[in-house]
Short mmCIF file of C-alpha atoms in Angstrom, two decimals:
data_model
loop_
_atom_site.label_atom_id
_atom_site.label_comp_id
_atom_site.label_asym_id
_atom_site.label_seq_id
_atom_site.Cartn_x
_atom_site.Cartn_y
_atom_site.Cartn_z
CA MET A 176 112.17 84.76 61.46
CA LYS A 177 108.87 84.30 60.02
CA LYS A 178 105.81 85.14 61.77
CA LYS A 179 103.29 82.99 62.96
CA ASP A 180 100.65 83.41 60.18
CA LEU A 181 97.64 84.81 62.29
CA ASP A 182 94.78 87.67 62.06
CA TRP A 183 96.99 89.94 65.17
CA SER A 184 94.39 92.64 65.47
CA ASN A 185 91.71 90.74 66.12
CA LEU A 186 93.26 87.82 68.78
CA SER A 187 90.71 87.69 71.91
CA PHE A 188 92.68 86.75 74.87
CA ASP A 189 91.97 83.02 75.05
CA TYR A 190 94.40 80.69 75.25
CA GLN A 191 96.20 78.53 71.81
CA PRO A 192 98.76 76.51 72.28
CA THR A 193 102.27 77.48 70.56
CA ASP A 194 105.56 75.56 69.89
CA TYR A 195 107.32 75.16 72.85
CA SER A 196 106.57 75.40 76.79
CA TYR A 197 108.79 75.28 79.52
CA GLU A 198 109.38 72.37 82.43
CA CYS A 199 110.98 72.12 85.91
CA ARG A 200 110.22 69.64 88.45
CA TYR A 201 111.22 69.51 91.97
CA ILE A 202 112.01 65.61 93.42
CA ASP A 203 113.97 65.05 96.39
CA GLY A 204 114.31 68.46 98.12
CA VAL A 205 116.16 70.04 94.59
CA TRP A 206 114.84 71.85 91.64
CA GLY A 207 116.36 70.50 88.75
CA LYS A 208 117.33 72.01 85.47
CA GLY A 209 114.57 72.75 83.48
CA GLY A 210 113.80 73.01 80.11
CA LEU A 211 111.32 73.20 76.97
CA THR A 212 109.17 70.97 75.89
CA THR A 213 106.81 70.37 73.05
CA ASP A 214 104.22 68.44 75.29
CA HIS A 215 101.80 71.22 76.57
CA SER A 216 99.80 68.61 78.82
CA ILE A 217 100.08 67.77 82.20
CA THR A 218 99.98 64.06 83.28
CA LEU A 219 99.61 63.26 87.17
CA SER A 220 98.69 61.27 90.08
CA GLU A 221 95.26 60.98 90.92
CA CYS A 222 96.57 62.04 94.90
CA ALA A 223 98.20 64.59 93.64
CA GLY A 224 99.12 67.61 96.38
CA ILE A 225 96.86 69.95 94.07
CA PHE A 226 94.18 68.22 93.75
CA HIS A 227 93.33 67.92 97.15
CA TYR A 228 94.77 71.61 99.26
CA CYS A 229 95.02 73.62 96.54
CA GLN A 230 99.05 73.88 96.09
CA GLU A 231 99.10 76.63 93.22
CA VAL A 232 100.59 79.58 92.40
CA PHE A 233 100.88 81.79 89.33
CA GLU A 234 102.12 84.73 87.20
CA GLY A 235 101.09 86.81 84.65
CA LEU A 236 103.72 88.99 82.17
CA LYS A 237 103.08 89.45 78.64
CA ALA A 238 106.20 89.65 75.32
CA TYR A 239 106.23 92.66 73.15
CA THR A 240 107.74 93.39 69.95
CA THR A 241 109.07 97.29 70.17
CA LYS A 242 108.85 99.69 67.52
CA ASN A 243 112.07 99.23 66.25
CA GLY A 244 111.79 95.09 66.16
CA ASP A 245 112.97 94.06 69.43
CA ILE A 246 111.30 91.45 71.64
CA VAL A 247 110.76 92.54 75.43
CA CYS A 248 108.85 92.31 78.15
CA PHE A 249 108.46 94.19 81.18
CA ARG A 250 109.75 93.76 84.56
CA PRO A 251 110.12 89.95 84.85
CA ASP A 252 111.93 90.14 88.00
CA MET A 253 109.02 91.82 89.43
CA ASN A 254 106.92 88.25 88.80
CA ALA A 255 109.69 86.26 90.05
CA GLU A 256 109.97 87.78 93.01
CA ARG A 257 106.36 88.10 93.52
CA MET A 258 106.17 84.27 92.82
CA TYR A 259 108.67 83.56 94.99
CA ASP A 260 106.44 84.80 98.11
CA SER A 261 103.30 83.69 96.80
CA ALA A 262 105.12 80.24 96.94
CA ARG A 263 106.32 80.72 100.65
CA ARG A 264 102.72 81.48 101.88
CA LEU A 265 101.69 78.19 100.39
CA VAL A 266 104.92 76.39 101.88
CA MET A 267 106.17 75.81 98.42
CA PRO A 268 109.72 75.36 97.72
CA PRO A 269 110.22 78.88 96.27
CA PHE A 270 111.50 78.91 92.46
CA ASP A 271 114.90 80.63 92.20
CA LYS A 272 114.65 84.25 90.49
CA GLU A 273 116.93 84.19 88.28
CA LYS A 274 116.11 81.12 87.13
CA PHE A 275 112.67 82.25 86.55
CA VAL A 276 113.85 85.07 84.44
CA LYS A 277 116.48 82.69 82.16
CA ALA A 278 112.92 80.45 81.89
CA VAL A 279 110.79 83.57 80.53
CA GLU A 280 113.41 84.59 78.29
CA ASP A 281 114.22 80.73 77.07
CA VAL A 282 110.69 80.44 76.23
CA VAL A 283 109.53 83.17 74.51
CA ARG A 284 112.76 82.86 72.38
CA ALA A 285 111.60 79.62 71.74
CA ASN A 286 108.13 80.84 70.40
CA ALA A 287 109.69 84.34 68.69
CA ALA A 288 107.26 83.79 65.86
CA TRP A 289 104.49 83.70 67.72
CA VAL A 290 104.95 87.71 69.17
CA PRO A 291 102.69 89.78 68.08
CA PRO A 292 104.34 92.60 65.69
CA PHE A 293 104.36 95.97 66.64
CA GLY A 294 101.05 97.92 66.81
CA SER A 295 98.90 94.97 66.79
CA GLY A 296 97.53 95.80 70.11
CA ALA A 297 98.10 92.03 71.00
CA SER A 298 101.24 90.59 72.87
CA LEU A 299 102.81 87.17 73.89
CA TYR A 300 100.78 86.27 77.25
CA ILE A 301 103.43 84.96 79.47
CA ARG A 302 101.92 82.16 82.03
CA PRO A 303 104.23 80.53 84.76
CA PHE A 304 103.10 78.49 87.45
CA MET A 305 103.80 76.03 89.94
CA ILE A 306 101.96 72.89 91.24
CA GLY A 307 101.91 70.36 94.40
CA SER A 308 102.42 67.15 91.84
CA GLY A 309 103.53 64.84 94.56
CA GLU A 310 101.22 62.30 96.13
CA VAL A 311 99.60 63.23 99.16
CA ILE A 312 96.52 61.93 101.33
CA GLY A 313 96.89 63.55 104.50
CA VAL A 314 96.96 67.34 105.10
CA ALA A 315 100.04 68.38 104.38
CA PRO A 316 102.80 70.29 102.02
CA ALA A 317 103.54 68.38 98.63
CA PRO A 318 106.80 66.11 98.51
CA GLU A 319 107.33 67.21 94.92
CA TYR A 320 106.32 70.21 92.50
CA LEU A 321 105.92 71.14 88.79
CA PHE A 322 106.84 74.56 87.67
CA ARG A 323 105.64 74.98 84.00
CA ILE A 324 105.74 78.45 81.93
CA LEU A 325 102.92 78.14 78.67
CA VAL A 326 102.31 80.87 76.45
CA THR A 327 99.89 82.07 74.13
CA PRO A 328 99.50 85.12 72.13
CA VAL A 329 96.29 87.31 72.92
CA GLY A 330 94.56 90.88 72.30
CA PRO A 331 92.27 92.60 74.90
CA TYR A 332 91.64 91.08 77.78
CA PHE A 333 88.02 93.34 78.11
CA LYS A 334 86.19 92.68 74.66
CA GLY A 335 85.32 96.63 74.71
CA GLY A 336 88.95 97.28 74.17
CA LEU A 337 89.38 100.92 76.48
CA LYS A 338 85.57 101.08 76.33
CA PRO A 339 84.53 102.26 79.87
CA ILE A 340 83.10 99.22 80.94
CA LYS A 341 80.64 98.83 84.53
CA LEU A 342 81.49 97.42 87.74
CA CYS A 343 79.10 95.94 90.73
CA VAL A 344 80.11 95.97 94.39
CA SER A 345 80.19 92.01 94.97
CA GLU A 346 77.80 90.34 98.08
CA PHE A 347 80.90 88.09 98.55
CA ASP A 348 84.34 88.63 99.46
CA ARG A 349 87.22 87.73 97.46
CA ALA A 350 89.95 87.10 100.44
CA ALA A 351 89.89 86.68 104.48
CA PRO A 352 91.66 89.48 106.68
CA HIS A 353 95.27 88.19 107.30
CA GLY A 354 94.30 85.08 104.67
CA THR A 355 95.97 84.89 101.09
CA GLY A 356 94.31 88.39 99.28
CA ASN A 357 97.94 89.31 98.97
CA THR A 358 99.19 85.91 96.92
CA LYS A 359 98.64 85.47 93.36
CA CYS A 360 97.22 81.53 93.68
CA GLY A 361 94.19 79.81 91.97
CA LEU A 362 92.50 79.48 95.37
CA ASN A 363 91.70 83.12 95.59
CA TYR A 364 90.02 83.16 91.86
CA ALA A 365 88.19 80.19 92.23
CA MET A 366 86.71 81.97 95.41
CA SER A 367 85.76 85.02 92.71
CA LEU A 368 84.18 82.83 90.27
CA LYS A 369 80.34 82.73 91.63
CA ALA A 370 80.73 86.73 91.49
CA CYS A 371 82.09 86.76 88.35
CA MET A 372 79.82 84.77 86.91
CA LYS A 373 76.92 86.44 88.58
CA ALA A 374 78.58 90.01 87.52
CA HIS A 375 78.58 88.60 83.52
CA ALA A 376 75.00 87.36 83.81
CA ASN A 377 73.62 90.99 85.26
CA GLY A 378 75.71 92.80 82.60
CA TYR A 379 78.95 93.85 84.35
CA ALA A 380 82.41 93.34 83.32
CA GLU A 381 83.49 92.87 87.05
CA ASN A 382 83.16 92.97 90.79
CA LEU A 383 84.25 95.71 93.05
CA TYR A 384 85.28 93.55 96.63
CA LEU A 385 85.13 95.88 99.52
CA ASP A 386 87.82 94.75 102.41
CA PRO A 387 86.21 92.16 104.32
CA ALA A 388 86.56 92.97 107.78
CA THR A 389 84.09 96.25 107.33
CA ARG A 390 82.65 95.66 104.29
CA THR A 391 83.49 99.60 104.16
CA TYR A 392 86.70 100.02 102.17
CA VAL A 393 87.72 99.56 98.43
CA GLU A 394 89.80 96.53 97.78
CA GLU A 395 90.11 95.24 93.94
CA THR A 396 87.99 93.39 91.20
CA GLY A 397 88.66 90.06 90.81
CA GLY A 398 91.34 90.31 88.63
CA ALA A 399 92.87 93.85 88.52
CA ASN A 400 93.83 96.41 91.17
CA VAL A 401 91.82 99.75 91.64
CA LEU A 402 92.75 103.53 90.52
CA PHE A 403 90.39 106.68 91.41
CA VAL A 404 91.41 110.34 90.39
CA ALA A 405 90.26 113.00 92.45
CA LYS A 406 88.79 116.16 91.58
CA ASP A 407 92.20 118.30 91.72
CA GLY A 408 93.72 115.53 89.51
CA THR A 409 95.37 113.26 92.24
CA LEU A 410 96.07 110.10 91.68
CA VAL A 411 94.37 107.85 94.50
CA VAL A 412 95.83 104.12 95.23
CA PRO A 413 93.55 101.67 97.71
CA LYS A 414 95.60 100.05 99.84
CA SER A 415 94.35 97.80 102.26
CA TYR A 416 94.64 97.27 106.79
CA ASN A 417 94.77 93.50 106.37
CA ASP A 418 96.72 93.47 103.65
CA SER A 419 94.61 91.61 101.70
CA ILE A 420 95.28 93.92 97.90
CA LEU A 421 97.54 91.43 95.50
CA PRO A 422 100.69 93.79 95.20
CA SER A 423 100.07 94.63 91.00
CA ILE A 424 103.12 95.28 89.15
CA THR A 425 100.97 97.49 86.89
CA ARG A 426 99.86 99.84 89.79
CA ARG A 427 103.52 100.08 91.35
CA SER A 428 104.54 101.10 87.43
CA LEU A 429 101.86 103.71 87.34
CA VAL A 430 102.60 104.73 90.45
CA GLN A 431 105.71 105.40 89.86
CA VAL A 432 104.71 106.71 86.13
CA ALA A 433 102.52 108.81 87.83
CA LYS A 434 105.35 110.43 89.87
CA ASP A 435 107.52 110.99 86.97
CA LEU A 436 104.53 113.17 85.31
CA GLY A 437 104.22 115.32 88.18
CA ILE A 438 101.09 113.63 88.92
CA LYS A 439 100.57 113.73 92.93
CA VAL A 440 99.98 110.65 94.24
CA ASP A 441 98.15 109.53 97.58
CA GLU A 442 98.28 105.79 98.48
CA ARG A 443 95.86 105.12 101.10
CA PRO A 444 92.91 103.20 102.19
CA VAL A 445 89.68 104.56 100.36
CA THR A 446 86.47 104.28 101.69
CA PHE A 447 82.83 103.39 99.77
CA ASP A 448 81.66 106.30 101.28
CA GLU A 449 84.06 108.32 99.20
CA VAL A 450 82.92 106.83 95.98
CA LYS A 451 79.53 107.20 96.72
CA ASN A 452 79.90 111.25 97.46
CA GLY A 453 81.28 111.73 94.13
CA ASP A 454 84.92 112.67 95.32
CA PHE A 455 86.90 110.74 92.27
CA VAL A 456 85.83 111.80 88.19
CA GLU A 457 87.88 108.91 87.16
CA CYS A 458 88.30 105.33 87.58
CA GLY A 459 90.65 102.87 86.01
CA LEU A 460 91.59 98.62 86.52
CA CYS A 461 95.14 97.93 85.80
CA GLY A 462 97.08 94.81 85.78
CA THR A 463 99.09 92.83 83.09
CA ALA A 464 96.49 92.04 81.14
CA ALA A 465 94.64 95.07 80.72
CA VAL A 466 97.39 97.95 81.16
CA ILE A 467 94.38 100.28 82.34
CA SER A 468 90.81 99.37 81.52
CA PRO A 469 88.42 102.51 82.50
CA VAL A 470 85.50 102.27 84.44
CA GLY A 471 82.33 104.47 83.52
CA GLU A 472 80.05 103.03 86.51
CA ILE A 473 79.92 101.18 89.33
CA HIS A 474 76.65 99.99 90.66
CA ASP A 475 75.75 99.00 93.98
CA ASP A 476 72.55 97.54 94.07
CA ASP A 477 70.29 100.50 92.80
CA LEU A 478 72.87 103.46 93.38
CA VAL A 479 74.54 104.11 90.45
CA ILE A 480 78.03 105.71 90.96
CA SER A 481 79.50 107.57 87.40
CA PHE A 482 82.87 108.53 86.76
CA PRO A 483 82.22 112.32 84.83
CA GLU A 484 85.46 112.25 83.20
CA GLY A 485 85.61 108.87 82.42
CA HIS A 486 82.20 107.97 81.31
CA ASP A 487 81.78 107.95 77.80
CA GLU A 488 85.86 107.55 77.21
CA MET A 489 88.65 106.75 79.19
CA GLY A 490 89.61 109.94 81.14
CA PRO A 491 92.37 112.30 80.82
CA VAL A 492 94.78 111.18 83.87
CA MET A 493 94.02 107.26 83.16
CA THR A 494 94.76 107.79 79.13
CA LYS A 495 98.09 109.89 79.75
CA LEU A 496 99.38 107.39 82.14
CA ARG A 497 98.66 104.60 80.25
CA GLU A 498 99.81 106.06 76.73
CA THR A 499 103.01 106.39 79.08
CA LEU A 500 103.36 103.15 80.16
CA THR A 501 102.85 101.45 76.78
CA GLY A 502 104.92 103.23 75.53
CA ILE A 503 107.51 102.19 77.39
CA GLN A 504 106.83 99.23 77.10
CA SER A 505 106.78 99.27 73.26
CA GLY A 506 109.95 101.67 72.99
CA GLU A 507 108.00 104.58 71.80
CA LEU A 508 109.46 106.68 74.73
CA GLU A 509 112.59 106.50 77.10
CA ASP A 510 112.62 104.05 79.87
CA VAL A 511 114.57 105.54 82.31
CA HIS A 512 113.86 102.62 84.90
CA GLY A 513 115.08 99.87 83.41
CA TRP A 514 112.07 98.17 83.24
CA VAL A 515 112.01 96.75 80.16
CA HIS A 516 113.90 93.80 79.50
CA LYS A 517 115.15 92.05 75.98
CA ILE A 518 115.12 89.39 74.86
CA ASP A 519 117.82 88.50 72.37
CA VAL A 520 116.30 86.13 69.16
CA GLU A 521 118.69 84.72 66.56
#
């Protein structure tokens, strides 16, 4: 199998169509067989539910080439479970978890030539999504749904790679208490776009959102969960009182990696006062797209909060966590938890 002729090491985090996508339709109360398609466009009625009542959920995962040449993806069963839960929250018919994993395998296998080679720093981004495709005019769930998976080769999510980024505390809220903050649906990200564009215009890579109820606790950013390292080396993982933080698969994996490495982990609500008081020496954002991106500073109006062990370069704890997780994903380190899912390619 010959790889595509791309400048793999200089890919941006942008979409480019590949050879195949996957499509499956829900009609008359049943999901169809589904299969691969070379058509990367979607035709819908102007009255489709997605346009009027925002019934949409999605996922994000990656396929990699390991050191020994295998093509793998990371914990797709967890993405299947999270999308199942997200669909139920938006009154959409959940897509079967085993069928989800099989669809991921099929579309990656069909696009194996687009999976970047080992050592390139790039990956094949996999974007499963489901939309309300049936016509609905009154406020109600759509009668029909479309599940698709697109794949595209990508480079680093943040342009600076592993260079520490700057965040600003957003004046907006990402999600409502007891709302859809823990659901991976497009409407949450639409809510963050204005804040995101404002942050970028002011020179920041991302926003830090505080809890919507009291605005005293750290929640997450627009596209990633937050991690801190305390002065004693403890990995501090913010939790939400209102269950409004997205359950990141990368975050949960890093927590386990930290425990495996003998790093103390403290998962709890984190007040922003702790951050302002300098209780943490490192900060990072974690998610599928970036794995871990180091944070050097957080700005809250005129207040600048610096992380001394991760200001100029990624700090030692974040570096160890990232190197270990990416080592497992690439096959360079032993996968003791069975997270790496091999995709057989003929």
